[in-house]
mmCIF file of N, CA and C in Angstrom:
data_model
loop_
_atom_site.group_PDB
_atom_site.id
_atom_site.type_symbol
_atom_site.label_atom_id
_atom_site.label_comp_id
_atom_site.label_asym_id
_atom_site.label_seq_id
_atom_site.Cartn_x
_atom_site.Cartn_y
_atom_site.Cartn_z
ATOM 1 N N MET K 168 0.727 -1.149 0.023
ATOM 2 C CA MET K 168 -0.001 0.026 0.014
ATOM 3 C C MET K 168 0.881 1.183 0.000
ATOM 4 N N ILE K 169 2.029 1.071 0.360
ATOM 5 C CA ILE K 169 3.006 2.371 0.487
ATOM 6 C C ILE K 169 3.232 2.831 -0.817
ATOM 7 N N PHE K 170 3.507 1.973 -1.913
ATOM 8 C CA PHE K 170 3.767 2.446 -3.211
ATOM 9 C C PHE K 170 2.676 2.801 -4.076
ATOM 10 N N LYS K 171 1.348 2.670 -3.604
ATOM 11 C CA LYS K 171 0.340 3.169 -4.496
ATOM 12 C C LYS K 171 0.089 4.644 -4.101
ATOM 13 N N SER K 172 -0.255 5.364 -5.195
ATOM 14 C CA SER K 172 -0.531 6.765 -4.831
ATOM 15 C C SER K 172 -1.553 7.155 -5.937
ATOM 16 N N ALA K 173 -2.077 8.351 -5.581
ATOM 17 C CA ALA K 173 -2.990 8.879 -6.767
ATOM 18 C C ALA K 173 -2.498 9.182 -8.077
ATOM 19 N N LYS K 174 -3.256 9.154 -9.116
ATOM 20 C CA LYS K 174 -2.794 9.364 -10.383
ATOM 21 C C LYS K 174 -2.051 10.693 -10.674
ATOM 22 N N ILE K 175 -2.397 11.760 -10.093
ATOM 23 C CA ILE K 175 -1.798 12.968 -10.381
ATOM 24 C C ILE K 175 -0.496 12.898 -9.737
ATOM 25 N N ASN K 176 -0.422 12.392 -8.467
ATOM 26 C CA ASN K 176 0.985 12.192 -7.755
ATOM 27 C C ASN K 176 1.663 11.452 -8.502
ATOM 28 N N ALA K 177 1.310 10.165 -9.166
ATOM 29 C CA ALA K 177 2.221 9.343 -10.037
ATOM 30 C C ALA K 177 2.837 10.204 -11.071
ATOM 31 N N PHE K 178 1.946 10.983 -11.813
ATOM 32 C CA PHE K 178 2.528 11.767 -12.921
ATOM 33 C C PHE K 178 3.705 12.732 -12.489
ATOM 34 N N ARG K 179 3.400 13.334 -11.207
ATOM 35 C CA ARG K 179 4.311 14.294 -10.690
ATOM 36 C C ARG K 179 5.550 13.507 -10.169
ATOM 37 N N THR K 180 5.557 12.542 -9.824
ATOM 38 C CA THR K 180 6.781 11.594 -9.526
ATOM 39 C C THR K 180 7.363 11.305 -10.759
ATOM 40 N N TRP K 181 6.822 10.963 -11.746
ATOM 41 C CA TRP K 181 7.598 10.479 -12.942
ATOM 42 C C TRP K 181 8.231 12.074 -13.631
ATOM 43 N N GLY K 182 7.535 13.097 -13.485
ATOM 44 C CA GLY K 182 8.203 14.312 -13.733
ATOM 45 C C GLY K 182 9.464 14.585 -12.849
ATOM 46 N N LEU K 183 9.439 14.312 -11.558
ATOM 47 C CA LEU K 183 10.507 14.624 -10.563
ATOM 48 C C LEU K 183 11.716 13.587 -11.022
ATOM 49 N N LEU K 184 11.383 12.428 -11.313
ATOM 50 C CA LEU K 184 12.351 11.417 -11.708
ATOM 51 C C LEU K 184 13.140 12.072 -13.055
ATOM 52 N N LEU K 185 12.365 12.412 -13.927
ATOM 53 C CA LEU K 185 13.074 12.785 -15.164
ATOM 54 C C LEU K 185 13.892 14.068 -14.963
ATOM 55 N N THR K 186 13.462 14.928 -14.038
ATOM 56 C CA THR K 186 14.201 16.090 -13.764
ATOM 57 C C THR K 186 15.517 15.743 -13.095
ATOM 58 N N MET K 187 15.516 14.749 -12.031
ATOM 59 C CA MET K 187 16.870 14.462 -11.610
ATOM 60 C C MET K 187 17.673 13.634 -12.442
ATOM 61 N N LEU K 188 17.071 12.818 -13.461
ATOM 62 C CA LEU K 188 17.804 12.168 -14.351
ATOM 63 C C LEU K 188 18.537 13.066 -15.288
ATOM 64 N N GLY K 189 17.798 13.996 -15.773
ATOM 65 C CA GLY K 189 18.325 15.067 -16.771
ATOM 66 C C GLY K 189 19.580 15.825 -16.124
ATOM 67 N N MET K 190 19.261 16.254 -14.854
ATOM 68 C CA MET K 190 20.292 16.976 -14.205
ATOM 69 C C MET K 190 21.467 16.268 -13.926
ATOM 70 N N GLY K 191 21.346 14.831 -13.618
ATOM 71 C CA GLY K 191 22.498 13.937 -13.279
ATOM 72 C C GLY K 191 23.087 13.760 -14.426
ATOM 73 N N LEU K 192 22.578 13.594 -15.762
ATOM 74 C CA LEU K 192 23.211 13.266 -16.990
ATOM 75 C C LEU K 192 24.014 14.568 -17.328
ATOM 76 N N MET K 193 23.498 15.787 -17.173
ATOM 77 C CA MET K 193 24.201 17.067 -17.571
ATOM 78 C C MET K 193 25.514 17.112 -16.616
ATOM 79 N N ILE K 194 25.425 16.853 -15.326
ATOM 80 C CA ILE K 194 26.579 16.880 -14.606
ATOM 81 C C ILE K 194 27.625 15.893 -14.877
ATOM 82 N N LEU K 195 27.202 14.607 -14.984
ATOM 83 C CA LEU K 195 28.070 13.473 -15.360
ATOM 84 C C LEU K 195 28.734 13.939 -16.701
ATOM 85 N N GLY K 196 27.838 14.361 -17.635
ATOM 86 C CA GLY K 196 28.540 14.665 -18.970
ATOM 87 C C GLY K 196 29.539 15.764 -18.896
ATOM 88 N N THR K 197 29.281 16.738 -17.917
ATOM 89 C CA THR K 197 30.334 17.876 -17.829
ATOM 90 C C THR K 197 31.566 17.392 -17.071
ATOM 91 N N ALA K 198 31.226 16.612 -16.203
ATOM 92 C CA ALA K 198 32.562 15.834 -15.526
ATOM 93 C C ALA K 198 33.357 15.121 -16.504
ATOM 94 N N GLY K 199 32.915 14.888 -17.743
ATOM 95 C CA GLY K 199 33.663 14.001 -18.611
ATOM 96 C C GLY K 199 34.899 15.028 -19.143
ATOM 97 N N ILE K 200 34.506 16.306 -19.107
ATOM 98 C CA ILE K 200 35.612 17.169 -19.614
ATOM 99 C C ILE K 200 36.758 17.304 -18.492
ATOM 100 N N VAL K 201 36.361 17.022 -17.115
ATOM 101 C CA VAL K 201 37.433 17.133 -16.104
ATOM 102 C C VAL K 201 38.131 15.960 -16.218
ATOM 103 N N PHE K 202 37.679 14.772 -16.366
ATOM 104 C CA PHE K 202 38.393 13.400 -16.327
ATOM 105 C C PHE K 202 39.122 13.034 -17.794
ATOM 106 N N TRP K 203 38.412 13.594 -18.780
ATOM 107 C CA TRP K 203 39.177 13.149 -20.037
ATOM 108 C C TRP K 203 39.676 14.355 -20.960
ATOM 109 N N GLY K 204 39.583 15.555 -20.297
ATOM 110 C CA GLY K 204 40.192 16.845 -20.994
ATOM 111 C C GLY K 204 39.478 16.949 -22.252
ATOM 112 N N HIS K 205 40.270 17.092 -23.333
ATOM 113 C CA HIS K 205 39.629 17.635 -24.735
ATOM 114 C C HIS K 205 38.890 16.460 -25.278
ATOM 115 N N ALA K 206 38.982 15.132 -25.197
ATOM 116 C CA ALA K 206 38.203 14.180 -25.476
ATOM 117 C C ALA K 206 36.994 14.045 -24.863
ATOM 118 N N GLY K 207 36.896 14.442 -23.719
ATOM 119 C CA GLY K 207 35.616 14.399 -22.817
ATOM 120 C C GLY K 207 34.484 15.360 -23.164
ATOM 121 N N LYS K 208 35.058 16.278 -24.106
ATOM 122 C CA LYS K 208 33.916 17.200 -24.756
ATOM 123 C C LYS K 208 32.814 16.592 -25.407
ATOM 124 N N VAL K 209 33.041 15.424 -26.188
ATOM 125 C CA VAL K 209 32.107 14.686 -26.837
ATOM 126 C C VAL K 209 31.239 14.150 -25.825
ATOM 127 N N ILE K 210 31.840 13.447 -24.904
ATOM 128 C CA ILE K 210 30.998 12.804 -23.762
ATOM 129 C C ILE K 210 30.091 13.864 -23.150
ATOM 130 N N ALA K 211 30.636 15.110 -22.950
ATOM 131 C CA ALA K 211 29.876 16.371 -22.284
ATOM 132 C C ALA K 211 28.730 16.674 -23.230
ATOM 133 N N ALA K 212 29.142 16.801 -24.551
ATOM 134 C CA ALA K 212 27.842 17.192 -25.405
ATOM 135 C C ALA K 212 26.772 16.180 -25.396
ATOM 136 N N VAL K 213 27.303 14.962 -25.486
ATOM 137 C CA VAL K 213 25.960 13.690 -25.520
ATOM 138 C C VAL K 213 25.232 13.863 -24.159
ATOM 139 N N GLY K 214 25.955 14.019 -22.941
ATOM 140 C CA GLY K 214 25.257 14.035 -21.677
ATOM 141 C C GLY K 214 24.329 15.445 -21.560
ATOM 142 N N LEU K 215 24.946 16.601 -22.174
ATOM 143 C CA LEU K 215 24.148 17.703 -21.958
ATOM 144 C C LEU K 215 22.847 17.553 -22.886
ATOM 145 N N VAL K 216 22.976 16.924 -24.044
ATOM 146 C CA VAL K 216 21.847 16.801 -24.925
ATOM 147 C C VAL K 216 20.744 15.920 -24.351
ATOM 148 N N ILE K 217 21.173 14.749 -23.980
ATOM 149 C CA ILE K 217 20.351 13.793 -23.541
ATOM 150 C C ILE K 217 19.714 14.220 -22.136
ATOM 151 N N GLY K 218 20.395 15.026 -21.259
ATOM 152 C CA GLY K 218 19.943 15.744 -20.134
ATOM 153 C C GLY K 218 18.824 16.583 -20.290
ATOM 154 N N LEU K 219 19.197 17.504 -21.537
ATOM 155 C CA LEU K 219 18.039 18.493 -21.949
ATOM 156 C C LEU K 219 16.915 17.849 -22.477
ATOM 157 N N VAL K 220 16.850 16.701 -23.095
ATOM 158 C CA VAL K 220 15.668 16.059 -23.476
ATOM 159 C C VAL K 220 14.962 15.512 -22.346
ATOM 160 N N ALA K 221 15.652 15.056 -21.388
ATOM 161 C CA ALA K 221 15.101 14.617 -20.073
ATOM 162 C C ALA K 221 14.268 15.634 -19.294
ATOM 163 N N MET K 222 15.024 16.847 -19.344
ATOM 164 C CA MET K 222 14.401 17.926 -18.659
ATOM 165 C C MET K 222 13.211 18.451 -19.482
ATOM 166 N N LEU K 223 13.291 18.473 -20.649
ATOM 167 C CA LEU K 223 12.035 18.919 -21.382
ATOM 168 C C LEU K 223 10.887 17.773 -21.289
ATOM 169 N N GLY K 224 11.213 16.595 -21.154
ATOM 170 C CA GLY K 224 10.272 15.542 -20.987
ATOM 171 C C GLY K 224 9.548 15.682 -19.614
ATOM 172 N N SER K 225 10.292 16.274 -18.640
ATOM 173 C CA SER K 225 9.832 16.481 -17.243
ATOM 174 C C SER K 225 8.932 17.854 -17.427
ATOM 175 N N LEU K 226 9.393 18.693 -18.217
ATOM 176 C CA LEU K 226 8.670 19.946 -18.380
ATOM 177 C C LEU K 226 7.112 19.533 -18.827
ATOM 178 N N ILE K 227 7.096 18.600 -19.895
ATOM 179 C CA ILE K 227 5.851 18.250 -20.646
ATOM 180 C C ILE K 227 5.104 17.493 -19.605
ATOM 181 N N ILE K 228 5.614 16.566 -18.825
ATOM 182 C CA ILE K 228 4.872 15.815 -17.827
ATOM 183 C C ILE K 228 4.271 16.689 -16.804
ATOM 184 N N TYR K 229 5.027 17.637 -16.295
ATOM 185 C CA TYR K 229 4.461 18.594 -15.247
ATOM 186 C C TYR K 229 3.390 19.394 -15.814
ATOM 187 N N PHE K 230 3.534 19.913 -16.943
ATOM 188 C CA PHE K 230 2.509 20.582 -17.679
ATOM 189 C C PHE K 230 1.167 19.965 -17.856
ATOM 190 N N TRP K 231 1.312 18.547 -18.285
ATOM 191 C CA TRP K 231 0.277 17.812 -18.407
ATOM 192 C C TRP K 231 -0.483 17.405 -16.986
ATOM 193 N N ALA K 232 0.429 17.118 -16.022
ATOM 194 C CA ALA K 232 -0.116 16.865 -14.800
ATOM 195 C C ALA K 232 -1.051 18.053 -14.358
ATOM 196 N N GLY K 233 -0.415 19.226 -14.420
ATOM 197 C CA GLY K 233 -1.069 20.573 -14.008
ATOM 198 C C GLY K 233 -2.350 20.784 -14.758
ATOM 199 N N MET K 234 -2.526 20.525 -16.051
ATOM 200 C CA MET K 234 -3.770 20.774 -16.741
ATOM 201 C C MET K 234 -4.655 19.663 -16.351
ATOM 202 N N LEU K 235 -4.255 18.411 -15.985
ATOM 203 C CA LEU K 235 -5.214 17.343 -15.524
ATOM 204 C C LEU K 235 -5.673 17.807 -14.221
ATOM 205 N N SER K 236 -4.879 18.306 -13.330
ATOM 206 C CA SER K 236 -5.283 18.829 -11.958
ATOM 207 C C SER K 236 -6.429 19.731 -11.964
ATOM 208 N N THR K 237 -6.237 20.683 -13.041
ATOM 209 C CA THR K 237 -7.510 21.728 -13.009
ATOM 210 C C THR K 237 -8.736 21.225 -13.352
ATOM 211 N N SER K 238 -8.696 20.223 -14.239
ATOM 212 C CA SER K 238 -10.020 19.572 -14.557
ATOM 213 C C SER K 238 -10.587 18.475 -13.677
ATOM 214 N N ALA K 239 -9.634 18.080 -12.755
ATOM 215 C CA ALA K 239 -9.982 16.910 -11.854
ATOM 216 C C ALA K 239 -11.128 17.154 -10.930
ATOM 217 N N VAL K 240 -11.957 16.111 -10.572
ATOM 218 C CA VAL K 240 -13.044 16.136 -9.705
ATOM 219 C C VAL K 240 -12.607 16.145 -8.219
ATOM 220 N N GLN K 241 -13.225 17.009 -7.376
ATOM 221 C CA GLN K 241 -12.525 17.318 -6.070
ATOM 222 C C GLN K 241 -13.827 16.406 -5.170
ATOM 223 N N VAL K 242 -13.408 15.515 -4.386
ATOM 224 C CA VAL K 242 -14.052 14.777 -3.526
ATOM 225 C C VAL K 242 -13.532 14.738 -2.091
ATOM 226 N N ASP K 243 -14.441 14.456 -1.126
ATOM 227 C CA ASP K 243 -14.071 14.277 0.154
ATOM 228 C C ASP K 243 -13.706 12.950 0.316
ATOM 229 N N CYS K 244 -12.667 12.591 0.974
ATOM 230 C CA CYS K 244 -12.170 11.164 1.185
ATOM 231 C C CYS K 244 -12.932 10.753 2.433
ATOM 232 N N PRO K 245 -13.592 9.431 2.254
ATOM 233 C CA PRO K 245 -14.357 9.012 3.472
ATOM 234 C C PRO K 245 -13.546 8.638 4.595
ATOM 235 N N GLU K 246 -12.398 8.177 4.100
ATOM 236 C CA GLU K 246 -11.425 7.605 5.370
ATOM 237 C C GLU K 246 -10.831 8.701 6.123
ATOM 238 N N CYS K 247 -10.209 9.816 5.442
ATOM 239 C CA CYS K 247 -9.422 10.638 6.150
ATOM 240 C C CYS K 247 -10.018 12.062 6.198
ATOM 241 N N GLY K 248 -11.050 12.183 5.409
ATOM 242 C CA GLY K 248 -12.004 13.489 5.409
ATOM 243 C C GLY K 248 -11.367 14.695 4.637
ATOM 244 N N LYS K 249 -10.159 14.373 4.116
ATOM 245 C CA LYS K 249 -9.591 15.588 3.462
ATOM 246 C C LYS K 249 -10.017 15.691 1.927
ATOM 247 N N LEU K 250 -9.942 16.856 1.353
ATOM 248 C CA LEU K 250 -10.357 17.098 0.126
ATOM 249 C C LEU K 250 -9.298 16.699 -0.848
ATOM 250 N N THR K 251 -9.673 15.677 -1.737
ATOM 251 C CA THR K 251 -8.541 14.956 -2.665
ATOM 252 C C THR K 251 -9.193 15.195 -4.174
ATOM 253 N N LYS K 252 -8.301 15.154 -5.175
ATOM 254 C CA LYS K 252 -8.688 15.229 -6.612
ATOM 255 C C LYS K 252 -8.723 13.779 -7.127
ATOM 256 N N MET K 253 -9.840 13.569 -7.932
ATOM 257 C CA MET K 253 -9.878 12.221 -8.529
ATOM 258 C C MET K 253 -9.840 12.383 -10.149
ATOM 259 N N LEU K 254 -9.072 11.602 -10.723
ATOM 260 C CA LEU K 254 -9.078 11.391 -12.171
ATOM 261 C C LEU K 254 -9.566 10.113 -12.698
ATOM 262 N N GLY K 255 -10.527 10.238 -13.537
ATOM 263 C CA GLY K 255 -11.291 8.806 -14.022
ATOM 264 C C GLY K 255 -12.283 8.359 -13.061
ATOM 265 N N LYS K 256 -12.733 7.221 -13.291
ATOM 266 C CA LYS K 256 -13.600 6.603 -12.463
ATOM 267 C C LYS K 256 -13.254 6.166 -11.135
ATOM 268 N N THR K 257 -11.976 5.531 -11.052
ATOM 269 C CA THR K 257 -11.298 5.267 -9.821
ATOM 270 C C THR K 257 -9.981 5.939 -9.521
ATOM 271 N N ASP K 258 -9.630 6.155 -8.236
ATOM 272 C CA ASP K 258 -8.440 6.710 -8.233
ATOM 273 C C ASP K 258 -8.076 6.557 -6.881
ATOM 274 N N ARG K 259 -7.105 7.047 -6.217
ATOM 275 C CA ARG K 259 -6.719 6.873 -4.744
ATOM 276 C C ARG K 259 -6.698 8.119 -4.134
ATOM 277 N N CYS K 260 -6.831 8.219 -2.852
ATOM 278 C CA CYS K 260 -6.692 9.518 -1.959
ATOM 279 C C CYS K 260 -5.281 10.014 -2.046
ATOM 280 N N MET K 261 -5.094 11.130 -2.189
ATOM 281 C CA MET K 261 -3.600 11.716 -2.185
ATOM 282 C C MET K 261 -3.046 11.839 -0.757
ATOM 283 N N PHE K 262 -3.807 11.577 0.166
ATOM 284 C CA PHE K 262 -3.252 11.530 1.564
ATOM 285 C C PHE K 262 -3.273 10.063 2.162
ATOM 286 N N CYS K 263 -4.179 9.438 2.338
ATOM 287 C CA CYS K 263 -4.334 8.005 2.895
ATOM 288 C C CYS K 263 -4.201 6.941 1.954
ATOM 289 N N HIS K 264 -4.173 7.296 0.666
ATOM 290 C CA HIS K 264 -4.223 6.058 -0.296
ATOM 291 C C HIS K 264 -5.373 5.224 -0.431
ATOM 292 N N THR K 265 -6.615 5.622 0.135
ATOM 293 C CA THR K 265 -7.670 4.851 0.139
ATOM 294 C C THR K 265 -8.297 4.795 -1.440
ATOM 295 N N ILE K 266 -8.921 3.592 -1.812
ATOM 296 C CA ILE K 266 -9.416 3.579 -3.109
ATOM 297 C C ILE K 266 -10.721 4.227 -3.381
ATOM 298 N N LEU K 267 -10.764 5.171 -4.254
ATOM 299 C CA LEU K 267 -12.074 6.063 -4.442
ATOM 300 C C LEU K 267 -12.530 5.464 -5.643
ATOM 301 N N THR K 268 -13.909 5.655 -5.781
ATOM 302 C CA THR K 268 -14.660 5.351 -7.184
ATOM 303 C C THR K 268 -15.849 6.137 -7.108
ATOM 304 N N MET K 269 -16.075 6.473 -8.409
ATOM 305 C CA MET K 269 -17.526 7.051 -8.661
ATOM 306 C C MET K 269 -18.358 6.155 -9.413
ATOM 307 N N ASP K 270 -17.946 5.087 -9.914
ATOM 308 C CA ASP K 270 -18.585 3.897 -10.386
ATOM 309 C C ASP K 270 -19.382 3.057 -9.461
ATOM 310 N N PRO K 271 -20.779 3.146 -9.481
ATOM 311 C CA PRO K 271 -21.235 2.150 -8.388
ATOM 312 C C PRO K 271 -21.107 0.753 -8.766
ATOM 313 N N ASN K 272 -20.818 0.305 -9.878
ATOM 314 C CA ASN K 272 -20.423 -1.107 -10.169
ATOM 315 C C ASN K 272 -19.296 -1.533 -9.642
ATOM 316 N N LYS K 273 -18.299 -0.607 -9.294
ATOM 317 C CA LYS K 273 -17.113 -1.222 -8.939
ATOM 318 C C LYS K 273 -16.827 -0.701 -7.338
ATOM 319 N N ALA K 274 -17.847 -0.194 -6.776
ATOM 320 C CA ALA K 274 -18.003 0.135 -5.266
ATOM 321 C C ALA K 274 -18.135 -1.127 -4.597
ATOM 322 N N ASN K 275 -17.423 -1.411 -3.354
ATOM 323 C CA ASN K 275 -17.732 -2.472 -2.454
ATOM 324 C C ASN K 275 -18.650 -2.411 -1.521
ATOM 325 N N THR K 276 -18.930 -1.037 -1.245
ATOM 326 C CA THR K 276 -20.065 -0.734 -0.181
ATOM 327 C C THR K 276 -20.798 0.413 -0.825
ATOM 328 N N MET K 277 -22.079 0.375 -0.612
ATOM 329 C CA MET K 277 -23.092 1.391 -1.054
ATOM 330 C C MET K 277 -23.539 2.296 0.328
ATOM 331 N N SER K 278 -23.695 3.479 -0.030
ATOM 332 C CA SER K 278 -24.414 4.263 1.104
ATOM 333 C C SER K 278 -25.690 3.985 1.194
ATOM 334 N N PRO K 279 -26.183 4.016 2.409
ATOM 335 C CA PRO K 279 -27.635 3.583 2.552
ATOM 336 C C PRO K 279 -28.502 4.537 1.710
ATOM 337 N N PRO K 280 -29.728 4.011 1.200
ATOM 338 C CA PRO K 280 -30.638 4.895 0.322
ATOM 339 C C PRO K 280 -31.225 5.948 1.325
ATOM 340 N N LEU K 281 -31.406 7.166 0.541
ATOM 341 C CA LEU K 281 -32.254 8.241 1.498
ATOM 342 C C LEU K 281 -33.615 7.755 1.611
ATOM 343 N N ASN K 282 -34.083 7.785 2.673
ATOM 344 C CA ASN K 282 -35.443 7.403 2.917
ATOM 345 C C ASN K 282 -36.352 8.707 3.034
ATOM 346 N N THR K 283 -37.486 8.674 2.547
ATOM 347 C CA THR K 283 -38.447 9.724 2.573
ATOM 348 C C THR K 283 -39.082 9.714 3.994
ATOM 349 N N PRO K 284 -39.225 10.801 4.691
ATOM 350 C CA PRO K 284 -39.890 10.848 5.909
ATOM 351 C C PRO K 284 -41.173 10.079 5.858
ATOM 352 N N THR K 285 -41.538 9.405 6.856
ATOM 353 C CA THR K 285 -42.640 8.567 6.878
ATOM 354 C C THR K 285 -43.542 9.349 7.920
ATOM 355 N N PRO K 286 -44.823 9.501 7.732
ATOM 356 C CA PRO K 286 -45.756 10.033 8.596
ATOM 357 C C PRO K 286 -45.837 9.332 9.885
ATOM 358 N N PRO K 287 -45.790 10.110 11.236
ATOM 359 C CA PRO K 287 -46.021 9.426 12.396
ATOM 360 C C PRO K 287 -47.142 8.484 12.303
ATOM 361 N N ALA K 288 -46.976 7.463 13.127
ATOM 362 C CA ALA K 288 -48.066 6.587 13.328
ATOM 363 C C ALA K 288 -49.118 6.965 14.102
ATOM 364 N N ALA K 289 -50.246 6.791 13.831
ATOM 365 C CA ALA K 289 -51.481 7.283 14.526
ATOM 366 C C ALA K 289 -51.459 6.494 15.948
ATOM 367 N N SER K 290 -51.434 7.218 17.003
ATOM 368 C CA SER K 290 -51.357 6.689 18.272
ATOM 369 C C SER K 290 -52.842 6.253 18.603
ATOM 370 N N SER K 291 -52.948 5.127 19.216
ATOM 371 C CA SER K 291 -54.386 4.667 19.792
ATOM 372 C C SER K 291 -54.464 5.105 21.196
ATOM 373 N N LYS K 292 -55.536 5.739 21.379
ATOM 374 C CA LYS K 292 -55.955 6.033 22.853
ATOM 375 C C LYS K 292 -56.709 4.926 23.805
#
């Protein structure tokens, strides 16, 4: 249950991983100049280009997650009571990771139906 998260948080995690990968490749590529001198410039160029592509991929993922977040349905989590965003018919709470659904066919519990008030019974004297 620890590694399960909401869909929006999963997108943001992939964006963060691409950012870290891109920066790491840029730093390692630049370190090629320090270790191999003039021959390391080719390694630096390759590392910088691949790192730049990873950073651009990160930017696209973060933009996409932000656009999805603006149109996500906000619901109250029944478990923790916090307001969370839901993508699709099923998702997880961003805070407690409880599975949430808007599809009655996939729900394992149903809320009790609303009853119409019944008139009070006639009392006999």
